[in-house]
PDB file of C-alpha atoms in Angstrom:
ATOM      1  CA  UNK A   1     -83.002-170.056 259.882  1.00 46.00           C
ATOM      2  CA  UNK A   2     -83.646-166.050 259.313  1.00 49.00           C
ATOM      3  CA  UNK A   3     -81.216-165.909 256.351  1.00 45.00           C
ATOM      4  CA  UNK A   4     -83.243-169.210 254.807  1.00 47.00           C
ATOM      5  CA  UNK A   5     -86.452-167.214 254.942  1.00 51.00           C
ATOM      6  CA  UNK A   6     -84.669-164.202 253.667  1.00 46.00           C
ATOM      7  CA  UNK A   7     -83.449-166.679 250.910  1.00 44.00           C
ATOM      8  CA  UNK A   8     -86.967-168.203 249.750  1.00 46.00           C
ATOM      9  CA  UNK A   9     -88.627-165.155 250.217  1.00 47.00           C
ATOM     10  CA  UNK A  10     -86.515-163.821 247.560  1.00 46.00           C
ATOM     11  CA  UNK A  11     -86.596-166.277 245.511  1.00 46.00           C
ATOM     12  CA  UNK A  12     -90.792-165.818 245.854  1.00 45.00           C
ATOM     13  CA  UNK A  13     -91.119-162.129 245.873  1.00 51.00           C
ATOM     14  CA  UNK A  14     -87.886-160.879 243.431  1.00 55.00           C
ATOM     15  CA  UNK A  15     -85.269-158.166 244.731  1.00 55.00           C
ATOM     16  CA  UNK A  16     -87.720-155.854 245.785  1.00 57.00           C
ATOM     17  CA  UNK A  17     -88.237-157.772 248.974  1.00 55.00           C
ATOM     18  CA  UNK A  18     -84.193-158.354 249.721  1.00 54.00           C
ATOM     19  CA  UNK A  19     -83.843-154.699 248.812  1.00 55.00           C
ATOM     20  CA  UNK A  20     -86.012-153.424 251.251  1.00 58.00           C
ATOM     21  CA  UNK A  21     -85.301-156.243 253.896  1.00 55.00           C
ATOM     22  CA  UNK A  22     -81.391-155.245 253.709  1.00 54.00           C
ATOM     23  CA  UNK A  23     -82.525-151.527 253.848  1.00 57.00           C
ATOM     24  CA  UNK A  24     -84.666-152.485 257.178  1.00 59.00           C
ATOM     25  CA  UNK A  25     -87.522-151.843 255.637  1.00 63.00           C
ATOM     26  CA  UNK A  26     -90.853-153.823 256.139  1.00 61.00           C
ATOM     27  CA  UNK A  27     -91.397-155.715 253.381  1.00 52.00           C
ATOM     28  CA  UNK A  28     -95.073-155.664 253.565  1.00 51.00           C
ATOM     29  CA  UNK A  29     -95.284-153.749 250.103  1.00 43.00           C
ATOM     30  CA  UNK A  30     -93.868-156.555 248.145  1.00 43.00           C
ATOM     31  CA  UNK A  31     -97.280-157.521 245.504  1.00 44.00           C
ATOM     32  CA  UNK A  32     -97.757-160.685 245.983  1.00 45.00           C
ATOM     33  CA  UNK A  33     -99.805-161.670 242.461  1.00 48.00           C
ATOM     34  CA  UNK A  34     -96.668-159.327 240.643  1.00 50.00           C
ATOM     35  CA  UNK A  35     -93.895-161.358 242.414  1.00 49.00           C
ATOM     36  CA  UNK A  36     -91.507-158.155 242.896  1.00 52.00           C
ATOM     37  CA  UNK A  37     -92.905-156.706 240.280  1.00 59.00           C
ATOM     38  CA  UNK A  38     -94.873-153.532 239.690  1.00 69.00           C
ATOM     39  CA  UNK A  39     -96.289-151.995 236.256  1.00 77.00           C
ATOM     40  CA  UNK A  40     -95.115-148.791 236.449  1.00 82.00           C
ATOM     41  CA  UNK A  41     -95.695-145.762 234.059  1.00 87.00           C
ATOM     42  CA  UNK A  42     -92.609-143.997 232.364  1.00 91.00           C
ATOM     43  CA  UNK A  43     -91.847-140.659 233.102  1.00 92.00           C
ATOM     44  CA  UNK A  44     -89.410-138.409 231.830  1.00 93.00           C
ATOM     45  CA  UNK A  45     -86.363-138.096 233.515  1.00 93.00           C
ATOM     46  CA  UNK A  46     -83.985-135.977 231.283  1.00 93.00           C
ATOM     47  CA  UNK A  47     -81.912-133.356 232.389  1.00 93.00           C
ATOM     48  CA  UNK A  48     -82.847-129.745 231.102  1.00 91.00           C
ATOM     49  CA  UNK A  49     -80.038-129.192 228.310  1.00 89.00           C
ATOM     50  CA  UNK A  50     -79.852-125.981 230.289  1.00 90.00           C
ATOM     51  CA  UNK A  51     -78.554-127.750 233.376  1.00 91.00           C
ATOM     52  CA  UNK A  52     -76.496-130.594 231.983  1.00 92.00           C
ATOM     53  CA  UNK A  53     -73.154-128.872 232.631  1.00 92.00           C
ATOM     54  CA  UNK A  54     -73.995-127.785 235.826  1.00 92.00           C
ATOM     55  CA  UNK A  55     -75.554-131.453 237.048  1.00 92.00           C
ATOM     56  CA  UNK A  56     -72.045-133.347 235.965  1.00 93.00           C
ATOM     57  CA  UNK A  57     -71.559-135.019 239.050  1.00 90.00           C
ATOM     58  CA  UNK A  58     -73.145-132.004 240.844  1.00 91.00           C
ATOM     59  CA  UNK A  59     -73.144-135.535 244.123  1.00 90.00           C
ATOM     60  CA  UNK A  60     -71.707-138.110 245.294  1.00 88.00           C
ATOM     61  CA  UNK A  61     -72.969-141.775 245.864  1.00 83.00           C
ATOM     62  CA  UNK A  62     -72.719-142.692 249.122  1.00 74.00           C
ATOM     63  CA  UNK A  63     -70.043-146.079 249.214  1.00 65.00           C
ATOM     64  CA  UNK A  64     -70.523-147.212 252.667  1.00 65.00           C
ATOM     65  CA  UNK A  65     -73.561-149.438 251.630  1.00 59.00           C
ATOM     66  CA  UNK A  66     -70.999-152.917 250.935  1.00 58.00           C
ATOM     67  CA  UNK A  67     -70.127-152.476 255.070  1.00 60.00           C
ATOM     68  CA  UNK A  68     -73.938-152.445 256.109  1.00 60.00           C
ATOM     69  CA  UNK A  69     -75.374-154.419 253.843  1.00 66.00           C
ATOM     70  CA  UNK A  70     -73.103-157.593 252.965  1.00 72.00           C
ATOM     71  CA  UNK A  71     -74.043-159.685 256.173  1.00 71.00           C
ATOM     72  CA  UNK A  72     -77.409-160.674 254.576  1.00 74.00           C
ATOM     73  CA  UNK A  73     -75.832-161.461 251.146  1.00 81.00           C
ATOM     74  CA  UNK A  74     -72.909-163.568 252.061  1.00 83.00           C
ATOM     75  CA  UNK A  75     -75.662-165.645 254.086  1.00 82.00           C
ATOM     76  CA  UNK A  76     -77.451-166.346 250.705  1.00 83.00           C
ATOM     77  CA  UNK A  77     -74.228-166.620 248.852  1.00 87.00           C
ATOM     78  CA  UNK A  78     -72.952-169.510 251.475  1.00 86.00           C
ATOM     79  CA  UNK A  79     -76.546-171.088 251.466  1.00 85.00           C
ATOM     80  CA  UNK A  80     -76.277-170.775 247.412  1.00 86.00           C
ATOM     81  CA  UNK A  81     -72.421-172.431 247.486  1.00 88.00           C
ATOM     82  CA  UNK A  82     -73.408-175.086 250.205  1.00 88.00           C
ATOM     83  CA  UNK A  83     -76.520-176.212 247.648  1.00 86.00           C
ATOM     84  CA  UNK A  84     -73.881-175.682 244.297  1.00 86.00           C
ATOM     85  CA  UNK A  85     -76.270-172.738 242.743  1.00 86.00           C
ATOM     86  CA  UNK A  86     -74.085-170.104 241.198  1.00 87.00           C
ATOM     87  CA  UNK A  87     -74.698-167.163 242.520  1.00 89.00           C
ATOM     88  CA  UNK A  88     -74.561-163.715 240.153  1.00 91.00           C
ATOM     89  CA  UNK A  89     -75.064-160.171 241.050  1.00 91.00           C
ATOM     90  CA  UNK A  90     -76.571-158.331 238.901  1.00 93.00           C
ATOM     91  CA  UNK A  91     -76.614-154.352 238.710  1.00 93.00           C
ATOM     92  CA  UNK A  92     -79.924-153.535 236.990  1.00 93.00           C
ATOM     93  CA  UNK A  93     -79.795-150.539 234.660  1.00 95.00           C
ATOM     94  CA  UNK A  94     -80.564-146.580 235.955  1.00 95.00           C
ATOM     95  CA  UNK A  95     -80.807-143.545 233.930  1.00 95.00           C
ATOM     96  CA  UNK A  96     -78.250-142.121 232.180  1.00 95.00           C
ATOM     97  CA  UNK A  97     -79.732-138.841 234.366  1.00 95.00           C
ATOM     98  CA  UNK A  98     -78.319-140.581 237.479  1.00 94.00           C
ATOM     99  CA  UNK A  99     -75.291-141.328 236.594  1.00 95.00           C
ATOM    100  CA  UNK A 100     -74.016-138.590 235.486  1.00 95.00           C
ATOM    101  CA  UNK A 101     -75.361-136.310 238.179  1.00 94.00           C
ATOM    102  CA  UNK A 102     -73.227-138.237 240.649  1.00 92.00           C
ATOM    103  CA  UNK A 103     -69.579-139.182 241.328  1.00 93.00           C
ATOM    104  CA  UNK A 104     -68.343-141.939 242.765  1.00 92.00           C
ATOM    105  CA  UNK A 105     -69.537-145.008 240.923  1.00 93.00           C
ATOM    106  CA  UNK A 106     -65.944-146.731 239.741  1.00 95.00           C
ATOM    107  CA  UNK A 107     -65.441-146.388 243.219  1.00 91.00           C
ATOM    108  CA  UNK A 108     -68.751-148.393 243.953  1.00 87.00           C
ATOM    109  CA  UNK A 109     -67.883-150.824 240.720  1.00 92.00           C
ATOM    110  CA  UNK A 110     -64.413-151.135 242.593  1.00 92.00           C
ATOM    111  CA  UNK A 111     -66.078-152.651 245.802  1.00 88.00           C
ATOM    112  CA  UNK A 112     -68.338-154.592 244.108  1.00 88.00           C
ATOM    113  CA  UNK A 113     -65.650-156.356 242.068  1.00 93.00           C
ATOM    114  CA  UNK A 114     -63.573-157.164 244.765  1.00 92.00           C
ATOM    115  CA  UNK A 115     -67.020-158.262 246.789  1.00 90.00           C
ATOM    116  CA  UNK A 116     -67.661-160.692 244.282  1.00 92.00           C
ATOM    117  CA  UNK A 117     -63.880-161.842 243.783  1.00 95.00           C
ATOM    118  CA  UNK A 118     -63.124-162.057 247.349  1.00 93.00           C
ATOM    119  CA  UNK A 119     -66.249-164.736 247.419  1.00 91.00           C
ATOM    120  CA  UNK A 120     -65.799-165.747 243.961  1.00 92.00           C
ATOM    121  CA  UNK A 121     -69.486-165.212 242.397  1.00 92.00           C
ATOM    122  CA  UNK A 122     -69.585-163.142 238.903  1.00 94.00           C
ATOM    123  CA  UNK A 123     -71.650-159.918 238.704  1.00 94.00           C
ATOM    124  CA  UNK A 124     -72.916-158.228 235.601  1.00 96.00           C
ATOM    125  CA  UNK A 125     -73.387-154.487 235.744  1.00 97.00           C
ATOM    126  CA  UNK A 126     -76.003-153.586 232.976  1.00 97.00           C
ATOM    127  CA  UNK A 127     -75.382-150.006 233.357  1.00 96.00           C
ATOM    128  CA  UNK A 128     -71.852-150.641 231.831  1.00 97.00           C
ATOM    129  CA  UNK A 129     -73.717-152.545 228.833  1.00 97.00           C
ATOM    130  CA  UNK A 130     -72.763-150.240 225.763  1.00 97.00           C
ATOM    131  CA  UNK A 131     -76.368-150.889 223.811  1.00 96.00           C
ATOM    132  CA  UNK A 132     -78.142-149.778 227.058  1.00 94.00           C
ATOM    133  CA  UNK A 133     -77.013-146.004 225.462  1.00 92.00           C
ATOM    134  CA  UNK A 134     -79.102-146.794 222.466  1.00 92.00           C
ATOM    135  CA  UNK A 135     -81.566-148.748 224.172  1.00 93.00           C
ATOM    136  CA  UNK A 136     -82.804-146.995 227.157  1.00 91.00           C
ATOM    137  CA  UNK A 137     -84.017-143.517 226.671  1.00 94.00           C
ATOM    138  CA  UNK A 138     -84.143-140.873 230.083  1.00 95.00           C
ATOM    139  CA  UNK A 139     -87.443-139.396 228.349  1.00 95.00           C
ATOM    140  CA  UNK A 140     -89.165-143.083 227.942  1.00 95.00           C
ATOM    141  CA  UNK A 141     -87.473-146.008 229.595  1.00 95.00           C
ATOM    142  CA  UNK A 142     -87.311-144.809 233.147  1.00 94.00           C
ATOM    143  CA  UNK A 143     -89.932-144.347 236.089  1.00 93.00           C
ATOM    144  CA  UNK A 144     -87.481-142.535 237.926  1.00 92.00           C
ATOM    145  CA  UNK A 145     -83.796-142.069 237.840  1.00 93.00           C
ATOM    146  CA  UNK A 146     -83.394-145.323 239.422  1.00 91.00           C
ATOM    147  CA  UNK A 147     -86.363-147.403 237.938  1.00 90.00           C
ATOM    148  CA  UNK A 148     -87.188-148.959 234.789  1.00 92.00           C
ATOM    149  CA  UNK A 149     -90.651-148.262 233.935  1.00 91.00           C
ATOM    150  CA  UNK A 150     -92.786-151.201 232.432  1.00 89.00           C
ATOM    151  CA  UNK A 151     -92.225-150.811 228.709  1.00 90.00           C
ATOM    152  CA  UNK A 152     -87.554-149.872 229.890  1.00 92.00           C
ATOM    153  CA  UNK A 153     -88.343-153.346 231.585  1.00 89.00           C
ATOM    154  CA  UNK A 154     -89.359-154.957 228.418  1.00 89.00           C
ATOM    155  CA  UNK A 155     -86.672-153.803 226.548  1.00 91.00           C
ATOM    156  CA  UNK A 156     -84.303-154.779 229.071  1.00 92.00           C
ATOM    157  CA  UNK A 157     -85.504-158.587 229.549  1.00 89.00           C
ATOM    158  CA  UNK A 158     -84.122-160.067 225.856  1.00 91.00           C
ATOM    159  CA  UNK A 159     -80.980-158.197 226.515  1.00 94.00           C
ATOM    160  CA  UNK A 160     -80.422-159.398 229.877  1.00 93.00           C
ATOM    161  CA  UNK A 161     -82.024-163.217 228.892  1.00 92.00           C
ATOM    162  CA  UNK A 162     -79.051-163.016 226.013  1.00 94.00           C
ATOM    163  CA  UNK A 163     -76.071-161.920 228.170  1.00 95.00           C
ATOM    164  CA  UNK A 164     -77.171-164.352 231.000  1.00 93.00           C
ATOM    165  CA  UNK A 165     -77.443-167.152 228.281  1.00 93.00           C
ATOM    166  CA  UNK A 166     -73.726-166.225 227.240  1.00 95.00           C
ATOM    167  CA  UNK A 167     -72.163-166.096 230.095  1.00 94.00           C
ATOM    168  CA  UNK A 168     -73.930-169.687 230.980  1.00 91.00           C
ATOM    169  CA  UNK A 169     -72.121-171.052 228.310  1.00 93.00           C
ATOM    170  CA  UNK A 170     -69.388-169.871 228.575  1.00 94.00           C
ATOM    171  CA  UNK A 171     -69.232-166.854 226.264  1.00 96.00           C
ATOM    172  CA  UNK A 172     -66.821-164.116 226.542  1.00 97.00           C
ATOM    173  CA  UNK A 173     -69.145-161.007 227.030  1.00 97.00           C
ATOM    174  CA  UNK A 174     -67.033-158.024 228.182  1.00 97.00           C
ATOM    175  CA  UNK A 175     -66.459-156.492 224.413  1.00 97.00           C
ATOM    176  CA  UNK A 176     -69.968-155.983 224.786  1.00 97.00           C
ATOM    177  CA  UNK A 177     -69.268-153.675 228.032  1.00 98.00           C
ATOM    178  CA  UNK A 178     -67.682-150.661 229.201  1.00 98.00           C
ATOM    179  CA  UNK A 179     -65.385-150.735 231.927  1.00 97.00           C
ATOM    180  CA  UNK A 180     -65.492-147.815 233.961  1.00 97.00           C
ATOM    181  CA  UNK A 181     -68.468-145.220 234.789  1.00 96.00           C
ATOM    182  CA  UNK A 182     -66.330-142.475 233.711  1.00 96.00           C
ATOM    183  CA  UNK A 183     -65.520-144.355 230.166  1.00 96.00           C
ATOM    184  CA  UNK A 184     -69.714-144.966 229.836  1.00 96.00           C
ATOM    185  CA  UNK A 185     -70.067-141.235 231.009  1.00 95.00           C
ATOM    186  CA  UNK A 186     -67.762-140.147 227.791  1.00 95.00           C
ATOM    187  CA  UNK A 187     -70.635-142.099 225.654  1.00 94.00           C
ATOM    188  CA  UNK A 188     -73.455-141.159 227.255  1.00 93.00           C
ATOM    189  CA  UNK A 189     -76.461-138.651 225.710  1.00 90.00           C
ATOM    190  CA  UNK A 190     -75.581-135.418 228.163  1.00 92.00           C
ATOM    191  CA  UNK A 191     -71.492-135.902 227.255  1.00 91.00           C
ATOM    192  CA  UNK A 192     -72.858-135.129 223.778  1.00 85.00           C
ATOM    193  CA  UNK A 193     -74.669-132.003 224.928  1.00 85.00           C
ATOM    194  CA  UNK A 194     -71.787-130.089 226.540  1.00 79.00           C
TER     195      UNK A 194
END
């Protein structure tokens, strides 16, 4: 079926080609030899101290995307659940830049809880992780505001091989989390700039 090919194409390619095939997008871009993957350079991404207080959620992230973009997922999640593989979404890290130039993201943790309760998979959202703040820098870690860059990647795989490894057996990892955007926003480099 489509949502089978959807499936192993994922599983070939990595979430860059079920991101862009939920977004409509042709997926002809996905590297083959890289398998989702592409080396890319860091860049700088900070927020000009000057603007900081200004940029504090200066927009707003649009919400609607669980309404347009489930009917592909559930497919995989049923095909995962007929097949017993646990399925867990997983909310790869942005820039600290990013989220604090936008409002609305306990609203979007808030749908994707109750997305993955209502069809009872776990998700881990590694923007929430408290050593990401210490971890991840805006000026070094980041292709963009929404991208790690190769080396933010590599600092990000042992961290996200550990938690994964935890929670697999069984491991109680939330102490190791925040709970809300606006709790991680009171920790994050710009709060301590204003």
């Amino acid at each position: 079926s489509r949502y089978r090919r959807v499936l192993i194409s994922y599983m070939q390619y990595g979430a860059e080609y079920l991101i862009n095939k939920a977004l409509g997008k042709n997926v002809k871009n996905v590297i083959d030899e890289n398998k989702g993957f592409k080396d890319m350079p860091a860049r700088n991404v900070r927020i000009n101290d000057n603007n900081i207080e200004k940029s504090y959620n200066e927009k707003s992230i649009d919400n609607e995307w669980l309404d347009h973009n489930t009917e592909g997922l559930a497919e995989i999640i049923r095909l995962c659940k007929e097949r017993d593989i646990k399925v867990t979404i997983v909310v790869m890290p942005i820039s600290q830049a990013k989220i604090w130039n936008y409002d609305g993201w306990d609203v979007f943790l808030g749908q994707l809880r109750d997305y993955c309760a209502q069809n009872r998979i776990r998700m881990v959202d590694f923007n929430l992780l408290k050593e990401r703040l210490t971890l991840f820098s805006d000026e070094t870690s980041f292709s963009n505001r929404e991208h790690l860059c190769t080396e933010g990647a590599q600092l990000f795989t042992p961290v996200y091989v550990r938690v994964m490894k935890d929670l697999s057996e069984g491991k109680d990892v939330s102490s190791q989390f925040y709970t809300t955007y606006a709790e991680l926003k009171q920790h994050c480099f710009y709060a301590e700039r204003i």
